Amino acid sequence: MSGTSPKPPISSAAGEFGARVRARRRELGLSQEALAEGSELHWTFIGQVERGQRDLSLHNILRVARVLDVDPGELVRGLRG
């Protein structure tokens, strides 16, 4: 272990969005790899999204929401930038 601390979320909104994605993914019993494959994104990108370290384009939010079988609005409702 190198002693470096994990990278923090890029914003509180990104952190909350990622937590919502992770919670729904786990609720469905999906791995990050399965979510990535279904949404045509790389599994490392999904991990970064869940940790709030990446910003998603609208197109990618729609892809992720489709695989999670959730309205995209549920993932972003109430978030403030």
mmCIF file as gemmi writes it, N, C-alpha and C atoms, coordinates in Angstrom:
data_model
loop_
_atom_site.group_PDB
_atom_site.id
_atom_site.type_symbol
_atom_site.label_atom_id
_atom_site.label_alt_id
_atom_site.label_comp_id
_atom_site.label_asym_id
_atom_site.label_entity_id
_atom_site.label_seq_id
_atom_site.pdbx_PDB_ins_code
_atom_site.Cartn_x
_atom_site.Cartn_y
_atom_site.Cartn_z
_atom_site.occupancy
_atom_site.B_iso_or_equiv
_atom_site.pdbx_formal_charge
_atom_site.auth_seq_id
_atom_site.auth_asym_id
_atom_site.pdbx_PDB_model_num
ATOM 1 N N . MET Axp A 1 ? 0.852 -1.185 0 1 0 ? 1 A 1
ATOM 2 C CA . MET Axp A 1 ? 0 0 0 1 0 ? 1 A 1
ATOM 3 C C . MET Axp A 1 ? 0.89 1.238 0 1 0 ? 1 A 1
ATOM 4 N N . SER Axp A 2 ? 0.59 2.18 -0.842 1 0 ? 2 A 1
ATOM 5 C CA . SER Axp A 2 ? 1.455 3.346 -1.021 1 0 ? 2 A 1
ATOM 6 C C . SER Axp A 2 ? 1.212 4.444 -0.008 1 0 ? 2 A 1
ATOM 7 N N . GLY Axp A 3 ? 0.144 4.366 0.747 1 0 ? 3 A 1
ATOM 8 C CA . GLY Axp A 3 ? -0.141 5.391 1.738 1 0 ? 3 A 1
ATOM 9 C C . GLY Axp A 3 ? -0.893 6.586 1.195 1 0 ? 3 A 1
ATOM 10 N N . THR Axp A 4 ? -1.24 6.558 -0.088 1 0 ? 4 A 1
ATOM 11 C CA . THR Axp A 4 ? -2.007 7.667 -0.643 1 0 ? 4 A 1
ATOM 12 C C . THR Axp A 4 ? -3.476 7.461 -0.323 1 0 ? 4 A 1
ATOM 13 N N . SER Axp A 5 ? -4.152 8.557 -0.06 1 0 ? 5 A 1
ATOM 14 C CA . SER Axp A 5 ? -5.574 8.452 0.244 1 0 ? 5 A 1
ATOM 15 C C . SER Axp A 5 ? -6.373 8.437 -1.047 1 0 ? 5 A 1
ATOM 16 N N . PRO Axp A 6 ? -7.562 7.826 -1.025 1 0 ? 6 A 1
ATOM 17 C CA . PRO Axp A 6 ? -8.379 7.774 -2.239 1 0 ? 6 A 1
ATOM 18 C C . PRO Axp A 6 ? -8.76 9.173 -2.708 1 0 ? 6 A 1
ATOM 19 N N . LYS Axp A 7 ? -8.91 9.286 -4.006 1 0 ? 7 A 1
ATOM 20 C CA . LYS Axp A 7 ? -9.309 10.551 -4.612 1 0 ? 7 A 1
ATOM 21 C C . LYS Axp A 7 ? -10.731 10.905 -4.17 1 0 ? 7 A 1
ATOM 22 N N . PRO Axp A 8 ? -10.965 12.126 -3.736 1 0 ? 8 A 1
ATOM 23 C CA . PRO Axp A 8 ? -12.321 12.51 -3.294 1 0 ? 8 A 1
ATOM 24 C C . PRO Axp A 8 ? -13.237 12.734 -4.497 1 0 ? 8 A 1
ATOM 25 N N . PRO Axp A 9 ? -14.554 12.744 -4.261 1 0 ? 9 A 1
ATOM 26 C CA . PRO Axp A 9 ? -15.497 13.074 -5.339 1 0 ? 9 A 1
ATOM 27 C C . PRO Axp A 9 ? -15.207 14.478 -5.887 1 0 ? 9 A 1
ATOM 28 N N . ILE Axp A 10 ? -15.517 14.678 -7.154 1 0 ? 10 A 1
ATOM 29 C CA . ILE Axp A 10 ? -15.266 15.983 -7.77 1 0 ? 10 A 1
ATOM 30 C C . ILE Axp A 10 ? -16.25 17.036 -7.273 1 0 ? 10 A 1
ATOM 31 N N . SER Axp A 11 ? -17.384 16.603 -6.741 1 0 ? 11 A 1
ATOM 32 C CA . SER Axp A 11 ? -18.375 17.513 -6.142 1 0 ? 11 A 1
ATOM 33 C C . SER Axp A 11 ? -19.319 16.678 -5.283 1 0 ? 11 A 1
ATOM 34 N N . SER Axp A 12 ? -20.06 17.344 -4.433 1 0 ? 12 A 1
ATOM 35 C CA . SER Axp A 12 ? -21.042 16.615 -3.625 1 0 ? 12 A 1
ATOM 36 C C . SER Axp A 12 ? -22.122 16.009 -4.517 1 0 ? 12 A 1
ATOM 37 N N . ALA Axp A 13 ? -22.479 16.695 -5.596 1 0 ? 13 A 1
ATOM 38 C CA . ALA Axp A 13 ? -23.487 16.172 -6.527 1 0 ? 13 A 1
ATOM 39 C C . ALA Axp A 13 ? -22.983 14.906 -7.209 1 0 ? 13 A 1
ATOM 40 N N . ALA Axp A 14 ? -21.726 14.909 -7.634 1 0 ? 14 A 1
ATOM 41 C CA . ALA Axp A 14 ? -21.152 13.725 -8.279 1 0 ? 14 A 1
ATOM 42 C C . ALA Axp A 14 ? -21.082 12.563 -7.29 1 0 ? 14 A 1
ATOM 43 N N . GLY Axp A 15 ? -20.744 12.86 -6.045 1 0 ? 15 A 1
ATOM 44 C CA . GLY Axp A 15 ? -20.695 11.829 -5.019 1 0 ? 15 A 1
ATOM 45 C C . GLY Axp A 15 ? -22.064 11.218 -4.76 1 0 ? 15 A 1
ATOM 46 N N . GLU Axp A 16 ? -23.086 12.049 -4.684 1 0 ? 16 A 1
ATOM 47 C CA . GLU Axp A 16 ? -24.451 11.566 -4.454 1 0 ? 16 A 1
ATOM 48 C C . GLU Axp A 16 ? -24.963 10.796 -5.661 1 0 ? 16 A 1
ATOM 49 N N . PHE Axp A 17 ? -24.692 11.289 -6.863 1 0 ? 17 A 1
ATOM 50 C CA . PHE Axp A 17 ? -25.1 10.573 -8.074 1 0 ? 17 A 1
ATOM 51 C C . PHE Axp A 17 ? -24.484 9.18 -8.079 1 0 ? 17 A 1
ATOM 52 N N . GLY Axp A 18 ? -23.191 9.112 -7.794 1 0 ? 18 A 1
ATOM 53 C CA . GLY Axp A 18 ? -22.501 7.827 -7.763 1 0 ? 18 A 1
ATOM 54 C C . GLY Axp A 18 ? -23.072 6.887 -6.721 1 0 ? 18 A 1
ATOM 55 N N . ALA Axp A 19 ? -23.415 7.422 -5.563 1 0 ? 19 A 1
ATOM 56 C CA . ALA Axp A 19 ? -24.015 6.598 -4.508 1 0 ? 19 A 1
ATOM 57 C C . ALA Axp A 19 ? -25.364 6.038 -4.961 1 0 ? 19 A 1
ATOM 58 N N . ARG Axp A 20 ? -26.128 6.834 -5.694 1 0 ? 20 A 1
ATOM 59 C CA . ARG Axp A 20 ? -27.42 6.371 -6.207 1 0 ? 20 A 1
ATOM 60 C C . ARG Axp A 20 ? -27.242 5.266 -7.233 1 0 ? 20 A 1
ATOM 61 N N . VAL Axp A 21 ? -26.257 5.445 -8.12 1 0 ? 21 A 1
ATOM 62 C CA . VAL Axp A 21 ? -25.963 4.409 -9.12 1 0 ? 21 A 1
ATOM 63 C C . VAL Axp A 21 ? -25.547 3.124 -8.412 1 0 ? 21 A 1
ATOM 64 N N . ARG Axp A 22 ? -24.623 3.219 -7.457 1 0 ? 22 A 1
ATOM 65 C CA . ARG Axp A 22 ? -24.15 2.039 -6.735 1 0 ? 22 A 1
ATOM 66 C C . ARG Axp A 22 ? -25.292 1.333 -5.998 1 0 ? 22 A 1
ATOM 67 N N . ALA Axp A 23 ? -26.124 2.108 -5.311 1 0 ? 23 A 1
ATOM 68 C CA . ALA Axp A 23 ? -27.225 1.514 -4.552 1 0 ? 23 A 1
ATOM 69 C C . ALA Axp A 23 ? -28.183 0.758 -5.48 1 0 ? 23 A 1
ATOM 70 N N . ARG Axp A 24 ? -28.537 1.367 -6.596 1 0 ? 24 A 1
ATOM 71 C CA . ARG Axp A 24 ? -29.459 0.708 -7.53 1 0 ? 24 A 1
ATOM 72 C C . ARG Axp A 24 ? -28.804 -0.516 -8.159 1 0 ? 24 A 1
ATOM 73 N N . ARG Axp A 25 ? -27.531 -0.418 -8.516 1 0 ? 25 A 1
ATOM 74 C CA . ARG Axp A 25 ? -26.81 -1.552 -9.105 1 0 ? 25 A 1
ATOM 75 C C . ARG Axp A 25 ? -26.822 -2.727 -8.133 1 0 ? 25 A 1
ATOM 76 N N . ARG Axp A 26 ? -26.52 -2.453 -6.871 1 0 ? 26 A 1
ATOM 77 C CA . ARG Axp A 26 ? -26.5 -3.515 -5.86 1 0 ? 26 A 1
ATOM 78 C C . ARG Axp A 26 ? -27.896 -4.072 -5.617 1 0 ? 26 A 1
ATOM 79 N N . GLU Axp A 27 ? -28.895 -3.2 -5.639 1 0 ? 27 A 1
ATOM 80 C CA . GLU Axp A 27 ? -30.29 -3.632 -5.475 1 0 ? 27 A 1
ATOM 81 C C . GLU Axp A 27 ? -30.661 -4.657 -6.538 1 0 ? 27 A 1
ATOM 82 N N . LEU Axp A 28 ? -30.147 -4.459 -7.749 1 0 ? 28 A 1
ATOM 83 C CA . LEU Axp A 28 ? -30.429 -5.365 -8.863 1 0 ? 28 A 1
ATOM 84 C C . LEU Axp A 28 ? -29.492 -6.574 -8.884 1 0 ? 28 A 1
ATOM 85 N N . GLY Axp A 29 ? -28.486 -6.573 -8.014 1 0 ? 29 A 1
ATOM 86 C CA . GLY Axp A 29 ? -27.531 -7.682 -7.979 1 0 ? 29 A 1
ATOM 87 C C . GLY Axp A 29 ? -26.564 -7.684 -9.149 1 0 ? 29 A 1
ATOM 88 N N . LEU Axp A 30 ? -26.301 -6.503 -9.7 1 0 ? 30 A 1
ATOM 89 C CA . LEU Axp A 30 ? -25.383 -6.383 -10.843 1 0 ? 30 A 1
ATOM 90 C C . LEU Axp A 30 ? -23.975 -6.061 -10.368 1 0 ? 30 A 1
ATOM 91 N N . SER Axp A 31 ? -22.998 -6.588 -11.056 1 0 ? 31 A 1
ATOM 92 C CA . SER Axp A 31 ? -21.606 -6.191 -10.827 1 0 ? 31 A 1
ATOM 93 C C . SER Axp A 31 ? -21.336 -4.911 -11.604 1 0 ? 31 A 1
ATOM 94 N N . GLN Axp A 32 ? -20.239 -4.254 -11.265 1 0 ? 32 A 1
ATOM 95 C CA . GLN Axp A 32 ? -19.841 -3.078 -12.057 1 0 ? 32 A 1
ATOM 96 C C . GLN Axp A 32 ? -19.592 -3.49 -13.5 1 0 ? 32 A 1
ATOM 97 N N . GLU Axp A 33 ? -19.025 -4.673 -13.693 1 0 ? 33 A 1
ATOM 98 C CA . GLU Axp A 33 ? -18.735 -5.161 -15.033 1 0 ? 33 A 1
ATOM 99 C C . GLU Axp A 33 ? -20.021 -5.354 -15.842 1 0 ? 33 A 1
ATOM 100 N N . ALA Axp A 34 ? -21.064 -5.903 -15.196 1 0 ? 34 A 1
ATOM 101 C CA . ALA Axp A 34 ? -22.333 -6.108 -15.897 1 0 ? 34 A 1
ATOM 102 C C . ALA Axp A 34 ? -22.983 -4.772 -16.259 1 0 ? 34 A 1
ATOM 103 N N . LEU Axp A 35 ? -22.936 -3.819 -15.338 1 0 ? 35 A 1
ATOM 104 C CA . LEU Axp A 35 ? -23.467 -2.488 -15.639 1 0 ? 35 A 1
ATOM 105 C C . LEU Axp A 35 ? -22.681 -1.853 -16.775 1 0 ? 35 A 1
ATOM 106 N N . ALA Axp A 36 ? -21.375 -1.987 -16.73 1 0 ? 36 A 1
ATOM 107 C CA . ALA Axp A 36 ? -20.527 -1.413 -17.782 1 0 ? 36 A 1
ATOM 108 C C . ALA Axp A 36 ? -20.838 -2.036 -19.142 1 0 ? 36 A 1
ATOM 109 N N . GLU Axp A 37 ? -20.937 -3.351 -19.178 1 0 ? 37 A 1
ATOM 110 C CA . GLU Axp A 37 ? -21.215 -4.029 -20.438 1 0 ? 37 A 1
ATOM 111 C C . GLU Axp A 37 ? -22.571 -3.611 -21.005 1 0 ? 37 A 1
ATOM 112 N N . GLY Axp A 38 ? -23.587 -3.576 -20.161 1 0 ? 38 A 1
ATOM 113 C CA . GLY Axp A 38 ? -24.926 -3.201 -20.615 1 0 ? 38 A 1
ATOM 114 C C . GLY Axp A 38 ? -25.022 -1.766 -21.085 1 0 ? 38 A 1
ATOM 115 N N . SER Axp A 39 ? -24.223 -0.895 -20.487 1 0 ? 39 A 1
ATOM 116 C CA . SER Axp A 39 ? -24.275 0.519 -20.853 1 0 ? 39 A 1
ATOM 117 C C . SER Axp A 39 ? -23.185 0.903 -21.858 1 0 ? 39 A 1
ATOM 118 N N . GLU Axp A 40 ? -22.415 -0.091 -22.29 1 0 ? 40 A 1
ATOM 119 C CA . GLU Axp A 40 ? -21.346 0.117 -23.277 1 0 ? 40 A 1
ATOM 120 C C . GLU Axp A 40 ? -20.3 1.121 -22.787 1 0 ? 40 A 1
ATOM 121 N N . LEU Axp A 41 ? -19.998 1.039 -21.488 1 0 ? 41 A 1
ATOM 122 C CA . LEU Axp A 41 ? -18.955 1.863 -20.881 1 0 ? 41 A 1
ATOM 123 C C . LEU Axp A 41 ? -17.92 0.931 -20.263 1 0 ? 41 A 1
ATOM 124 N N . HIS Axp A 42 ? -16.751 1.437 -19.964 1 0 ? 42 A 1
ATOM 125 C CA . HIS Axp A 42 ? -15.708 0.609 -19.361 1 0 ? 42 A 1
ATOM 126 C C . HIS Axp A 42 ? -15.966 0.462 -17.871 1 0 ? 42 A 1
ATOM 127 N N . TRP Axp A 43 ? -15.66 -0.715 -17.325 1 0 ? 43 A 1
ATOM 128 C CA . TRP Axp A 43 ? -15.93 -0.963 -15.904 1 0 ? 43 A 1
ATOM 129 C C . TRP Axp A 43 ? -15.156 -0.02 -14.995 1 0 ? 43 A 1
ATOM 130 N N . THR Axp A 44 ? -13.96 0.425 -15.404 1 0 ? 44 A 1
ATOM 131 C CA . THR Axp A 44 ? -13.227 1.377 -14.561 1 0 ? 44 A 1
ATOM 132 C C . THR Axp A 44 ? -13.932 2.73 -14.535 1 0 ? 44 A 1
ATOM 133 N N . PHE Axp A 45 ? -14.581 3.085 -15.64 1 0 ? 45 A 1
ATOM 134 C CA . PHE Axp A 45 ? -15.358 4.323 -15.697 1 0 ? 45 A 1
ATOM 135 C C . PHE Axp A 45 ? -16.539 4.233 -14.732 1 0 ? 45 A 1
ATOM 136 N N . ILE Axp A 46 ? -17.226 3.096 -14.713 1 0 ? 46 A 1
ATOM 137 C CA . ILE Axp A 46 ? -18.352 2.894 -13.792 1 0 ? 46 A 1
ATOM 138 C C . ILE Axp A 46 ? -17.872 3.035 -12.348 1 0 ? 46 A 1
ATOM 139 N N . GLY Axp A 47 ? -16.73 2.466 -12.024 1 0 ? 47 A 1
ATOM 140 C CA . GLY Axp A 47 ? -16.177 2.594 -10.675 1 0 ? 47 A 1
ATOM 141 C C . GLY Axp A 47 ? -15.909 4.044 -10.307 1 0 ? 47 A 1
ATOM 142 N N . GLN Axp A 48 ? -15.368 4.801 -11.255 1 0 ? 48 A 1
ATOM 143 C CA . GLN Axp A 48 ? -15.102 6.22 -11.013 1 0 ? 48 A 1
ATOM 144 C C . GLN Axp A 48 ? -16.403 6.998 -10.85 1 0 ? 48 A 1
ATOM 145 N N . VAL Axp A 49 ? -17.42 6.643 -11.617 1 0 ? 49 A 1
ATOM 146 C CA . VAL Axp A 49 ? -18.734 7.288 -11.478 1 0 ? 49 A 1
ATOM 147 C C . VAL Axp A 49 ? -19.275 7.027 -10.079 1 0 ? 49 A 1
ATOM 148 N N . GLU Axp A 50 ? -19.218 5.773 -9.64 1 0 ? 50 A 1
ATOM 149 C CA . GLU Axp A 50 ? -19.75 5.419 -8.326 1 0 ? 50 A 1
ATOM 150 C C . GLU Axp A 50 ? -18.996 6.11 -7.188 1 0 ? 50 A 1
ATOM 151 N N . ARG Axp A 51 ? -17.74 6.42 -7.399 1 0 ? 51 A 1
ATOM 152 C CA . ARG Axp A 51 ? -16.949 7.133 -6.384 1 0 ? 51 A 1
ATOM 153 C C . ARG Axp A 51 ? -17.065 8.649 -6.524 1 0 ? 51 A 1
ATOM 154 N N . GLY Axp A 52 ? -17.844 9.104 -7.519 1 0 ? 52 A 1
ATOM 155 C CA . GLY Axp A 52 ? -18.038 10.534 -7.724 1 0 ? 52 A 1
ATOM 156 C C . GLY Axp A 52 ? -16.842 11.225 -8.34 1 0 ? 52 A 1
ATOM 157 N N . GLN Axp A 53 ? -16.02 10.466 -9.029 1 0 ? 53 A 1
ATOM 158 C CA . GLN Axp A 53 ? -14.791 11.011 -9.61 1 0 ? 53 A 1
ATOM 159 C C . GLN Axp A 53 ? -14.902 11.325 -11.091 1 0 ? 53 A 1
ATOM 160 N N . ARG Axp A 54 ? -16.04 11.047 -11.693 1 0 ? 54 A 1
ATOM 161 C CA . ARG Axp A 54 ? -16.243 11.33 -13.113 1 0 ? 54 A 1
ATOM 162 C C . ARG Axp A 54 ? -17.573 12.012 -13.323 1 0 ? 54 A 1
ATOM 163 N N . ASP Axp A 55 ? -17.609 12.887 -14.303 1 0 ? 55 A 1
ATOM 164 C CA . ASP Axp A 55 ? -18.828 13.547 -14.749 1 0 ? 55 A 1
ATOM 165 C C . ASP Axp A 55 ? -19.372 12.747 -15.93 1 0 ? 55 A 1
ATOM 166 N N . LEU Axp A 56 ? -20.651 12.532 -15.954 1 0 ? 56 A 1
ATOM 167 C CA . LEU Axp A 56 ? -21.263 11.826 -17.082 1 0 ? 56 A 1
ATOM 168 C C . LEU Axp A 56 ? -21.966 12.79 -18.008 1 0 ? 56 A 1
ATOM 169 N N . SER Axp A 57 ? -21.892 12.494 -19.289 1 0 ? 57 A 1
ATOM 170 C CA . SER Axp A 57 ? -22.692 13.242 -20.258 1 0 ? 57 A 1
ATOM 171 C C . SER Axp A 57 ? -24.134 12.774 -20.137 1 0 ? 57 A 1
ATOM 172 N N . LEU Axp A 58 ? -25.038 13.554 -20.657 1 0 ? 58 A 1
ATOM 173 C CA . LEU Axp A 58 ? -26.442 13.169 -20.662 1 0 ? 58 A 1
ATOM 174 C C . LEU Axp A 58 ? -26.612 11.807 -21.327 1 0 ? 58 A 1
ATOM 175 N N . HIS Axp A 59 ? -25.934 11.594 -22.432 1 0 ? 59 A 1
ATOM 176 C CA . HIS Axp A 59 ? -26.02 10.331 -23.165 1 0 ? 59 A 1
ATOM 177 C C . HIS Axp A 59 ? -25.647 9.154 -22.257 1 0 ? 59 A 1
ATOM 178 N N . ASN Axp A 60 ? -24.572 9.302 -21.482 1 0 ? 60 A 1
ATOM 179 C CA . ASN Axp A 60 ? -24.136 8.214 -20.606 1 0 ? 60 A 1
ATOM 180 C C . ASN Axp A 60 ? -25.062 8.039 -19.404 1 0 ? 60 A 1
ATOM 181 N N . ILE Axp A 61 ? -25.648 9.119 -18.907 1 0 ? 61 A 1
ATOM 182 C CA . ILE Axp A 61 ? -26.648 8.995 -17.833 1 0 ? 61 A 1
ATOM 183 C C . ILE Axp A 61 ? -27.82 8.156 -18.343 1 0 ? 61 A 1
ATOM 184 N N . LEU Axp A 62 ? -28.254 8.42 -19.561 1 0 ? 62 A 1
ATOM 185 C CA . LEU Axp A 62 ? -29.366 7.663 -20.143 1 0 ? 62 A 1
ATOM 186 C C . LEU Axp A 62 ? -29.009 6.193 -20.307 1 0 ? 62 A 1
ATOM 187 N N . ARG Axp A 63 ? -27.79 5.911 -20.726 1 0 ? 63 A 1
ATOM 188 C CA . ARG Axp A 63 ? -27.335 4.521 -20.882 1 0 ? 63 A 1
ATOM 189 C C . ARG Axp A 63 ? -27.35 3.781 -19.548 1 0 ? 63 A 1
ATOM 190 N N . VAL Axp A 64 ? -26.776 4.414 -18.53 1 0 ? 64 A 1
ATOM 191 C CA . VAL Axp A 64 ? -26.699 3.795 -17.203 1 0 ? 64 A 1
ATOM 192 C C . VAL Axp A 64 ? -28.099 3.582 -16.641 1 0 ? 64 A 1
ATOM 193 N N . ALA Axp A 65 ? -28.962 4.586 -16.763 1 0 ? 65 A 1
ATOM 194 C CA . ALA Axp A 65 ? -30.327 4.476 -16.245 1 0 ? 65 A 1
ATOM 195 C C . ALA Axp A 65 ? -31.09 3.343 -16.931 1 0 ? 65 A 1
ATOM 196 N N . ARG Axp A 66 ? -30.866 3.161 -18.222 1 0 ? 66 A 1
ATOM 197 C CA . ARG Axp A 66 ? -31.542 2.081 -18.958 1 0 ? 66 A 1
ATOM 198 C C . ARG Axp A 66 ? -31.169 0.725 -18.367 1 0 ? 66 A 1
ATOM 199 N N . VAL Axp A 67 ? -29.889 0.501 -18.132 1 0 ? 67 A 1
ATOM 200 C CA . VAL Axp A 67 ? -29.44 -0.778 -17.579 1 0 ? 67 A 1
ATOM 201 C C . VAL Axp A 67 ? -29.946 -0.952 -16.146 1 0 ? 67 A 1
ATOM 202 N N . LEU Axp A 68 ? -30.013 0.138 -15.397 1 0 ? 68 A 1
ATOM 203 C CA . LEU Axp A 68 ? -30.484 0.074 -14.014 1 0 ? 68 A 1
ATOM 204 C C . LEU Axp A 68 ? -32.01 0.031 -13.925 1 0 ? 68 A 1
ATOM 205 N N . ASP Axp A 69 ? -32.678 0.13 -15.078 1 0 ? 69 A 1
ATOM 206 C CA . ASP Axp A 69 ? -34.134 0.103 -15.143 1 0 ? 69 A 1
ATOM 207 C C . ASP Axp A 69 ? -34.754 1.146 -14.214 1 0 ? 69 A 1
ATOM 208 N N . VAL Axp A 70 ? -34.245 2.36 -14.341 1 0 ? 70 A 1
ATOM 209 C CA . VAL Axp A 70 ? -34.723 3.472 -13.522 1 0 ? 70 A 1
ATOM 210 C C . VAL Axp A 70 ? -34.863 4.703 -14.415 1 0 ? 70 A 1
ATOM 211 N N . ASP Axp A 71 ? -35.806 5.56 -14.102 1 0 ? 71 A 1
ATOM 212 C CA . ASP Axp A 71 ? -35.944 6.815 -14.832 1 0 ? 71 A 1
ATOM 213 C C . ASP Axp A 71 ? -34.69 7.647 -14.563 1 0 ? 71 A 1
ATOM 214 N N . PRO Axp A 72 ? -34.063 8.198 -15.592 1 0 ? 72 A 1
ATOM 215 C CA . PRO Axp A 72 ? -32.848 9 -15.385 1 0 ? 72 A 1
ATOM 216 C C . PRO Axp A 72 ? -33.061 10.138 -14.376 1 0 ? 72 A 1
ATOM 217 N N . GLY Axp A 73 ? -34.27 10.672 -14.33 1 0 ? 73 A 1
ATOM 218 C CA . GLY Axp A 73 ? -34.57 11.741 -13.384 1 0 ? 73 A 1
ATOM 219 C C . GLY Axp A 73 ? -34.369 11.31 -11.942 1 0 ? 73 A 1
ATOM 220 N N . GLU Axp A 74 ? -34.591 10.045 -11.648 1 0 ? 74 A 1
ATOM 221 C CA . GLU Axp A 74 ? -34.397 9.538 -10.284 1 0 ? 74 A 1
ATOM 222 C C . GLU Axp A 74 ? -32.937 9.635 -9.864 1 0 ? 74 A 1
ATOM 223 N N . LEU Axp A 75 ? -32.03 9.485 -10.809 1 0 ? 75 A 1
ATOM 224 C CA . LEU Axp A 75 ? -30.599 9.536 -10.498 1 0 ? 75 A 1
ATOM 225 C C . LEU Axp A 75 ? -30.107 10.961 -10.244 1 0 ? 75 A 1
ATOM 226 N N . VAL Axp A 76 ? -30.789 11.94 -10.817 1 0 ? 76 A 1
ATOM 227 C CA . VAL Axp A 76 ? -30.316 13.323 -10.698 1 0 ? 76 A 1
ATOM 228 C C . VAL Axp A 76 ? -31.232 14.241 -9.893 1 0 ? 76 A 1
ATOM 229 N N . ARG Axp A 77 ? -32.406 13.748 -9.528 1 0 ? 77 A 1
ATOM 230 C CA . ARG Axp A 77 ? -33.395 14.582 -8.819 1 0 ? 77 A 1
ATOM 231 C C . ARG Axp A 77 ? -32.796 15.199 -7.556 1 0 ? 77 A 1
ATOM 232 N N . GLY Axp A 78 ? -32.928 16.52 -7.454 1 0 ? 78 A 1
ATOM 233 C CA . GLY Axp A 78 ? -32.516 17.246 -6.26 1 0 ? 78 A 1
ATOM 234 C C . GLY Axp A 78 ? -31.031 17.559 -6.165 1 0 ? 78 A 1
ATOM 235 N N . LEU Axp A 79 ? -30.231 17.085 -7.112 1 0 ? 79 A 1
ATOM 236 C CA . LEU Axp A 79 ? -28.797 17.37 -7.057 1 0 ? 79 A 1
ATOM 237 C C . LEU Axp A 79 ? -28.538 18.833 -7.425 1 0 ? 79 A 1
ATOM 238 N N . ARG Axp A 80 ? -27.616 19.442 -6.747 1 0 ? 80 A 1
ATOM 239 C CA . ARG Axp A 80 ? -27.209 20.823 -7.029 1 0 ? 80 A 1
ATOM 240 C C . ARG Axp A 80 ? -25.728 20.853 -7.3 1 0 ? 80 A 1
ATOM 241 N N . GLY Axp A 81 ? -25.35 21.562 -8.351 1 0 ? 81 A 1
ATOM 242 C CA . GLY Axp A 81 ? -23.944 21.641 -8.751 1 0 ? 81 A 1
ATOM 243 C C . GLY Axp A 81 ? -23.128 22.605 -7.988 1 0 ? 81 A 1
